[in-house]
C-alpha cells in the first residue's frame, strides 16, 4: 500500500485492548474472558498502523500475514476486503486471534519506543465480523484430483493441511484418536480462552469442503500402518508433541501429582457432559494447589484451578523472574523475554521463581501432603556465557499441597505405535525428521506441526500445515496452486526456548 488511511494515527490514538470481564464474575463460569470491541474502537486501533517502509510485523508473523493491508482496510471500514486478506495467509484467525502470544506485535516498529498496534485483537475482530455477516463459507474444490490423503491428528497443523489439500481437489480424511476434533484446541486450551463453539464452526466449514473426519481412531492400533499406506496416496503426520516433560523426583507416584494436560483435558470433557469416577476425577475444591512451570500451560492450570474453587494456588518456576522491560541483550525486534501477567494471574494466586522441587511427600495412604523445595541461583560462566544453576545453602522450605500440576512443556511426539511401526526417522530431539519439503524418510509420508518442529505455537502449527499441504500437492500432481508460506522461511523472531515457554501446543 502506498500510504495508510491515517498517517498520524499512531500519534493520536493510544493502544487499547478489549476489556476483560470482571475477575470476580468470570471465575464463576467458563465463558471467554474478553468483552467484545465495538467497530469504532477497532478502526481507531487499526489507524495506529504506520505503514512502515519495512513492515517487520510481516516477518514477525510466521504466516507472513498481510498486517498493514488489513489494518488499512479496517480503518476505512472495508471489513470484507480485510477478511479476504487475512484468510489469504491464515486459515484460522479466530484461533490465533485468541491464543497466539502475538510475535507480530513484538516486532511492530512502534515497539521500539512505544506500544505496538493491537494486531492480535484486530485479527480476531475481523474474523468475528466475517462470521457474523456470513462471509465465511465452505470453499469446495471445483475439480477433484482423485488422489487420497490421510491426515493424522486434528490440531491446528492437521486442520490447516487438510483444508488446503481439500481446496486443491484431493480427498482428505483426518484421523483423531480422541473423541473431539481439534487436538489441543478442543481438549487442551481452557474454555475461558477459546470457547469450543469457535473450533466447531470452523470444523463444520471443513466438512462442507469435503474433509472427512474419523474420531476415536488410534492410527497404528485401530488402523494399521500397512492399511494406511495401502489406502492413501500420501500421508501427513500432524499428531503433535504429546509426551510431557516429567519431574522424576521422590514421591512422583503419590496421588495428587498430575501432568497439566490431565487436568485441562478432563475439565474440557466435563464441560461436554462427561463424568468421571471418583478414583479418576481431578477435583481441587478448597485444596492447596502447586503448579510447576511458569509458561502459558501453567497459567491455564491456574485459571482452571480458580474456576474449580481451589483454596490456595502457587505457580512456581525454576528460572529467575524476568525483567519488567527488555534488557540490552534482548533488543527489538526479538521476542521480548519480560515478565507477563495473564488473565489467570489477574484472578489470584501467587507466583514464585528460582524454586527447585526436591521431593513430594505424602501420608500413609499415598496422598500428597506437601513439597520439599529449595532456592536456586543462576550464575553466569564468564568463559562460556552460559548460566549454571546452584542451590542456595540453607534455603530448603516446604509448601503444603494436596494437588500438583506439572506444566513443564513437552519432549516430542509419541513414538510407540504408529511412528515406530512406520519406521520414520527422528531428529536428535525425538521429533519426526523431515527435509525441506516436509517429507520424511518414507516416500509418501510427510510431517508437520509440533510432531515435526517440536513444541511451539499455534501460529507455527498453521504455518507448518500449510507448507506441508503445498508440498504434498506438488508430490501428488507435480505442481501446486496453493500459496507459498512466505513467512516460514524467514529467520524466526522468537528463539526456540521462548517458544517452548510460551507455548500451548
C-alpha positions as a printed Julia matrix, in Angstrom:
505×3 Matrix{Float64}:
   0.0     0.0    0.0
   1.29    3.48  -0.84
   0.1     5.04   2.42
  -2.13    4.28   5.34
  -5.55    5.77   5.91
  -4.35    7.99   8.72
  -0.66    8.74   8.79
  -0.86   10.38  12.23
  -2.97    7.65  13.81
  -0.16    6.25  15.95
   0.37    9.7   17.5
  -3.29   10.4   18.2
  -4.62    7.05  19.45
  -3.12    5.22  22.45
  -3.02    1.44  22.37
  -6.15   -0.13  23.81
  -7.25   -3.74  24.02
 -10.75   -5.06  24.71
 -11.66   -5.02  28.38
 -11.63   -8.23  30.36
 -14.75   -9.24  32.23
 -14.67   -8.54  35.94
 -12.47  -11.17  37.55
 -14.89  -11.88  40.39
 -17.57  -12.63  37.81
 -15.57  -14.63  35.28
 -14.06  -17.13  37.76
 -17.64  -18.31  38.34
 -18.08  -19.55  34.78
 -16.14  -20.85  31.77
 -17.04  -18.16  29.26
 -14.46  -16.18  27.31
 -12.54  -13.63  29.35
 -12.61  -10.7   26.9
 -15.57   -8.46  26.15
 -16.4    -7.51  22.58
 -14.9    -4.47  20.91
 -17.17   -2.09  19.1
 -16.4    -1.34  15.47
 -15.28    2.24  16.09
 -12.57    1.21  18.56
 -11.26   -1.46  16.2
 -10.99    1.11  13.42
  -9.28    3.54  15.78
  -6.72    0.93  16.78
  -6.12    0.0   13.13
  -5.36    3.65  12.38
  -2.22    3.32  14.54
  -0.51    1.18  11.86
   2.35    3.28  10.48
   2.79    1.68   7.04
   6.49    1.17   7.79
   8.92    1.11   4.89
   9.85   -2.39   6.07
   6.86   -3.95   7.91
   8.69   -6.03  10.49
   5.33   -7.38  11.68
   5.15   -9.46   8.48
   8.38  -11.27   9.29
   7.48  -11.45  12.97
   4.41  -13.43  11.97
   5.37  -16.97  10.87
   2.39  -16.95   8.5
   3.52  -13.74   6.84
   0.12  -12.14   7.49
  -0.51   -9.0    5.41
  -0.93   -6.89   8.5
  -0.6    -3.32   7.12
  -3.08   -4.25   4.39
  -5.87   -5.45   6.66
  -5.26   -2.62   9.11
  -5.81   -0.13   6.31
  -9.0    -1.9    5.18
 -10.34   -1.83   8.75
  -9.58    1.85   9.19
 -11.64    2.54   6.06
 -14.42    0.21   7.23
 -13.86   -2.32   4.44
 -14.31   -5.46   6.51
 -14.97   -7.86   3.64
 -11.67   -6.97   1.95
  -9.94   -7.29   5.32
 -11.08  -10.88   5.89
 -10.03  -11.8    2.34
  -6.51  -10.5    3.04
  -6.42  -12.27   6.4
  -7.63  -15.59   5.0
  -5.06  -15.36   2.2
  -2.35  -16.35   4.7
  -4.19  -17.65   7.76
  -6.79  -20.43   7.71
  -7.91  -19.89  11.3
  -7.53  -16.27  12.5
 -10.14  -16.88  15.22
  -7.62  -19.26  16.85
  -4.54  -17.06  16.5
  -6.6   -14.02  17.49
  -7.27  -15.64  20.85
  -4.32  -17.83  21.86
  -1.28  -16.61  19.93
   1.26  -14.6   22.0
   1.5   -12.24  19.0
   5.14  -12.22  17.87
   3.92   -9.8   15.2
   3.27   -7.2   17.9
   6.69   -7.76  19.44
   8.26   -6.86  16.08
   5.91   -3.94  15.31
   8.02   -0.84  14.67
   6.05    1.05  17.32
   7.51   -1.4   19.86
  10.89    0.3   19.5
   9.83    3.04  21.9
   6.05    2.83  22.27
   3.13    0.39  22.44
   2.58   -1.8   19.38
  -0.53   -1.95  17.25
  -3.15   -4.33  18.72
  -2.72   -6.71  15.79
  -4.0    -9.85  17.53
  -7.27   -8.3   18.66
  -7.81   -6.6   15.29
  -7.36  -10.02  13.66
  -9.96  -11.51  16.0
 -12.35   -8.64  15.3
 -12.03   -9.09  11.54
 -12.83  -12.79  11.56
 -15.66  -12.49  14.08
 -17.21   -9.73  11.95
 -16.9   -12.05   8.96
 -18.64  -14.93  10.74
 -21.44  -12.65  11.91
 -22.02  -11.43   8.35
 -21.96  -14.88   6.78
 -18.79  -14.29   4.76
 -17.03  -17.44   5.98
 -18.41  -20.28   3.88
 -17.17  -23.64   2.64
 -14.95  -23.33  -0.44
 -15.04  -26.8   -2.03
 -12.76  -27.55  -4.95
 -14.4   -27.37  -8.36
 -12.15  -30.11  -9.76
 -11.23  -33.34  -7.96
  -7.85  -35.0   -8.46
  -8.93  -38.5   -7.34
  -5.92  -38.53  -5.01
  -6.48  -39.57  -1.38
  -4.61  -38.12   1.58
  -4.7   -39.17   5.23
  -4.0   -36.51   7.85
  -3.09  -37.97  11.23
  -4.03  -35.57  14.02
  -6.64  -32.82  14.03
  -4.81  -30.0   15.79
  -4.19  -26.67  14.03
  -1.43  -28.12  11.81
  -3.58  -31.05  10.71
  -6.66  -28.91  10.13
  -4.68  -26.36   8.1
  -3.12  -29.09   5.98
  -6.5   -30.77   5.49
  -8.23  -27.58   4.4
  -5.53  -26.64   1.93
  -5.39  -30.14   0.44
  -9.18  -30.32   0.12
  -9.24  -26.98  -1.67
  -6.59  -28.35  -4.05
  -9.07  -31.06  -5.01
  -7.78  -34.02  -3.04
  -9.94  -36.36  -0.97
  -8.84  -35.83   2.62
  -9.55  -37.96   5.68
  -8.48  -36.67   9.1
  -7.88  -39.25  11.84
  -8.16  -38.2   15.5
  -7.62  -40.62  18.38
  -9.71  -38.54  20.79
 -13.47  -38.15  20.61
 -13.32  -34.48  19.57
 -11.8   -32.78  16.54
  -9.31  -30.01  17.22
  -6.41  -31.53  19.15
  -5.33  -29.22  21.95
  -7.67  -26.55  20.58
 -10.56  -28.77  21.68
  -9.15  -30.54  24.73
  -6.06  -28.67  25.93
  -6.95  -24.97  25.77
  -9.39  -23.92  28.51
 -12.86  -22.79  27.51
 -12.31  -19.34  29.01
  -9.53  -18.73  26.45
 -11.09  -20.49  23.46
 -14.74  -21.45  23.55
 -15.19  -24.76  21.76
 -18.03  -23.46  19.61
 -15.34  -21.37  17.88
 -13.48  -24.57  16.94
 -16.65  -26.46  15.96
 -17.89  -23.86  13.49
 -14.56  -23.98  11.62
 -14.58  -27.78  11.61
 -18.05  -27.6   10.06
 -16.63  -25.4    7.3
 -14.04  -28.09   6.56
 -16.79  -30.7    6.44
 -18.57  -28.52   3.9
 -15.39  -28.56   1.8
 -15.39  -32.33   1.74
 -12.94  -33.14   4.54
 -13.84  -36.41   6.26
 -13.21  -36.88   9.98
 -12.72  -40.15  11.84
 -12.67  -39.63  15.61
 -11.81  -42.08  18.4
  -9.44  -43.78  15.98
  -5.93  -44.53  17.16
  -3.92  -44.89  13.98
  -1.36  -47.63  14.47
  -3.86  -49.57  16.59
  -7.37  -49.25  15.15
  -5.92  -48.7   11.68
  -2.56  -50.3   10.98
   0.27  -48.53   9.22
   0.05  -51.11   6.42
  -3.61  -50.25   5.84
  -2.75  -46.56   5.85
  -0.01  -46.95   3.26
  -2.24  -49.13   1.1
  -5.31  -46.89   1.15
  -3.78  -43.45   0.63
  -1.61  -41.74  -1.97
   0.01  -39.56   0.7
   0.08  -39.35   4.49
   0.53  -36.23   6.57
   1.7   -36.8   10.16
   0.48  -33.94  12.35
  -0.14  -35.62  15.69
   1.57  -33.02  17.84
   4.16  -33.17  20.61
   2.36  -35.22  23.23
   4.97  -36.68  25.61
   5.12  -34.32  28.61
   8.3   -33.45  30.46
   8.23  -35.26  33.8
   9.76  -34.47  37.18
  11.35  -37.75  38.33
  11.87  -36.98  41.99
  10.97  -38.97  45.09
   7.2   -39.16  45.64
   6.29  -38.63  41.98
   3.84  -41.56  42.16
   1.8   -40.09  45.02
  -1.9   -39.49  44.4
  -2.35  -35.8   43.7
   0.62  -35.31  41.33
  -0.6   -34.86  37.76
   0.58  -33.67  34.38
  -1.04  -30.37  33.4
  -2.9   -31.91  30.47
  -4.59  -34.42  32.76
  -6.37  -31.51  34.44
  -7.04  -29.47  31.32
  -8.36  -32.27  29.12
 -10.54  -33.67  31.87
 -12.09  -30.27  32.58
 -12.9   -29.73  28.9
 -14.53  -33.15  28.79
 -16.56  -32.32  31.89
 -17.89  -29.23  30.14
 -19.06  -31.53  27.35
 -21.02  -33.55  29.91
 -18.62  -36.41  30.51
 -18.49  -37.78  34.06
 -15.54  -39.43  35.8
 -15.46  -41.99  38.61
 -14.12  -40.75  41.97
 -10.78  -42.5   41.55
 -10.16  -40.69  38.22
 -11.75  -37.35  39.0
  -9.35  -34.4   39.46
 -11.02  -32.01  41.87
  -9.17  -29.14  43.58
 -12.09  -27.62  45.5
 -10.67  -25.99  48.67
  -7.3   -27.68  48.08
  -3.8   -26.23  48.2
  -2.54  -26.34  44.61
   1.02  -26.03  43.3
   1.7   -25.55  39.6
   5.26  -26.29  38.5
   6.07  -24.4   35.31
   5.83  -20.69  34.53
   4.55  -20.73  30.96
   1.12  -20.48  29.39
   0.14  -24.05  30.18
   0.82  -23.35  33.84
  -1.34  -20.23  33.6
  -4.09  -22.37  32.04
  -3.91  -24.67  35.08
  -4.08  -21.59  37.28
  -7.25  -20.26  35.64
  -8.81  -23.73  35.69
  -7.99  -24.16  39.4
  -9.6   -20.8   40.17
 -12.8   -21.89  38.45
 -12.81  -25.25  40.22
 -12.64  -23.45  43.57
  -9.1   -24.13  44.8
  -8.25  -22.78  48.24
  -4.68  -21.59  47.68
  -2.59  -21.67  44.49
   1.13  -21.17  43.89
   2.75  -21.24  40.43
   6.47  -21.97  40.64
   9.29  -21.64  38.13
  12.88  -22.84  38.42
  14.14  -19.89  36.35
  14.57  -16.32  37.64
  11.77  -13.78  37.46
  12.03  -11.97  34.1
  12.59   -8.23  33.99
   9.7    -5.82  33.54
  11.15   -4.5   30.27
  13.67   -5.51  27.64
  17.3    -5.85  28.67
  20.23   -4.82  26.45
  20.8    -8.35  25.19
  17.14   -8.69  24.14
  16.58   -5.81  21.68
  13.71   -5.15  19.29
  12.56   -6.89  17.09
  13.39  -10.06  19.06
  10.69  -11.67  21.15
  10.77   -9.77  24.48
  11.64  -12.04  27.38
   9.82  -10.0   30.0
   7.52  -10.56  32.97
   3.96  -11.15  31.8
   0.66  -11.24  33.64
  -2.14  -13.26  32.07
  -5.84  -13.06  32.83
  -5.43  -16.09  35.12
  -2.73  -14.33  37.18
  -5.02  -11.33  37.48
  -7.62  -13.61  39.09
  -5.39  -14.58  42.01
  -2.73  -17.0   43.18
   0.93  -16.46  43.99
   3.99  -16.78  41.78
   7.46  -17.8   42.88
  10.75  -18.05  41.0
  14.13  -19.71  41.45
  12.46  -22.69  43.13
  13.7   -26.29  42.84
  11.35  -29.12  43.82
  13.38  -31.74  45.7
  10.65  -34.27  46.51
   6.94  -34.86  47.0
   5.79  -36.05  50.43
   2.57  -37.89  51.25
   0.66  -39.58  54.05
   0.39  -43.28  54.88
  -2.42  -43.7   52.31
  -0.26  -42.39  49.46
  -1.92  -38.98  49.22
   0.23  -35.91  48.55
   0.55  -33.57  51.55
   3.43  -31.21  50.76
   6.54  -30.47  48.7
  10.12  -30.08  49.85
  11.82  -27.31  47.87
  14.98  -25.22  47.82
  16.05  -21.86  46.4
  18.47  -21.74  43.49
  20.55  -19.04  41.87
  21.78  -18.77  38.31
  25.45  -17.87  37.91
  26.93  -16.87  34.56
  30.04  -18.69  33.39
  32.24  -15.9   32.02
  34.07  -18.26  29.67
  31.08  -19.92  28.0
  28.43  -17.25  28.66
  26.04  -19.92  29.91
  24.17  -19.74  33.2
  24.6   -22.56  35.7
  22.13  -23.39  38.46
  23.4   -23.56  42.05
  21.4   -24.45  45.14
  21.38  -21.77  47.8
  22.73  -23.32  51.02
  20.2   -23.49  53.86
  17.31  -22.38  51.63
  15.16  -25.5   51.98
  11.47  -24.99  52.69
   8.13  -26.81  52.47
   4.91  -25.99  50.64
   1.63  -27.55  51.66
  -0.21  -29.09  48.72
  -2.87  -31.67  48.01
  -2.59  -31.24  44.22
   0.41  -30.57  41.98
   0.28  -29.98  38.22
   3.43  -30.43  36.14
   3.38  -27.83  33.34
   6.95  -28.03  32.1
   6.36  -28.49  28.41
   6.59  -31.46  26.07
   9.53  -33.53  24.85
   8.45  -34.98  21.48
   5.63  -36.93  19.83
   4.64  -40.39  20.99
   6.94  -42.92  19.33
   5.13  -46.09  20.38
   2.5   -47.18  17.9
   2.24  -45.5   14.52
   5.6   -43.75  14.26
   7.73  -46.72  15.29
   5.67  -49.14  13.18
   6.02  -46.88  10.13
   9.75  -46.68  10.69
  10.13  -42.9   10.38
  13.43  -41.32  11.34
  13.68  -39.0   14.34
  15.78  -35.89  14.79
  18.11  -35.51  17.81
  15.24  -34.09  19.88
  12.95  -37.05  19.16
  10.71  -35.28  16.65
   9.85  -36.78  13.27
  12.68  -35.86  10.91
  11.65  -34.22   7.64
  13.52  -32.49   4.83
  12.88  -29.08   3.33
   9.87  -30.49   1.5
   8.36  -31.69   4.8
   8.94  -35.29   3.6
  10.1   -38.0    5.98
  12.46  -40.83   5.08
   9.39  -42.66   3.72
   8.42  -41.84   0.14
   4.82  -40.66   0.55
   4.83  -39.75   4.24
   5.11  -36.09   5.27
   5.23  -34.47   8.73
   4.27  -31.07  10.07
   3.37  -29.13  13.21
   4.72  -29.92  16.65
   5.3   -33.54  15.62
   7.97  -32.34  13.19
   9.04  -28.97  14.66
   8.74  -29.66  18.37
   6.53  -27.91  20.91
   5.63  -24.5   19.57
   2.83  -22.01  18.93
  -0.49  -22.33  17.16
   0.69  -19.87  14.52
   3.72  -22.06  13.74
   1.43  -25.11  13.56
  -0.86  -23.48  10.99
   2.16  -22.29   9.01
   3.69  -25.76   9.02
   0.41  -27.39   7.99
   0.02  -25.01   5.05
   3.56  -25.66   3.93
   3.12  -29.43   4.16
  -0.09  -29.23   2.13
   1.69  -27.43  -0.7
   4.5   -29.99  -0.73
   2.04  -32.89  -0.71
   0.12  -31.27  -3.57
   3.34  -31.0   -5.59
   4.17  -34.62  -4.76
   0.76  -35.81  -5.97
   0.33  -33.68  -9.07
   3.76  -32.29  -9.99
   2.74  -28.7   -9.32
   0.63  -26.64  -6.91
  -1.55  -23.57  -6.99
  -1.56  -23.44  -3.2
   0.21  -20.35  -1.87
   3.76  -20.48  -0.66
   4.19  -19.71   3.02
   6.28  -16.56   2.75
   6.88  -16.04   6.43
   8.03  -19.56   7.2
  11.48  -19.39   5.59
  12.48  -16.14   7.26
  14.64  -16.14  10.4
  12.28  -16.7   13.37
  11.79  -13.72  15.67
  11.17  -15.98  18.67
  14.01  -18.16  19.92
  13.15  -21.84  20.37
  13.43  -21.57  24.17
  10.99  -18.66  24.24
   8.59  -20.54  22.01
   8.6   -23.55  24.31
   7.99  -21.47  27.43
   5.09  -19.58  25.9
   3.52  -22.45  24.05
   0.02  -24.02  24.37
   0.7   -26.56  21.58
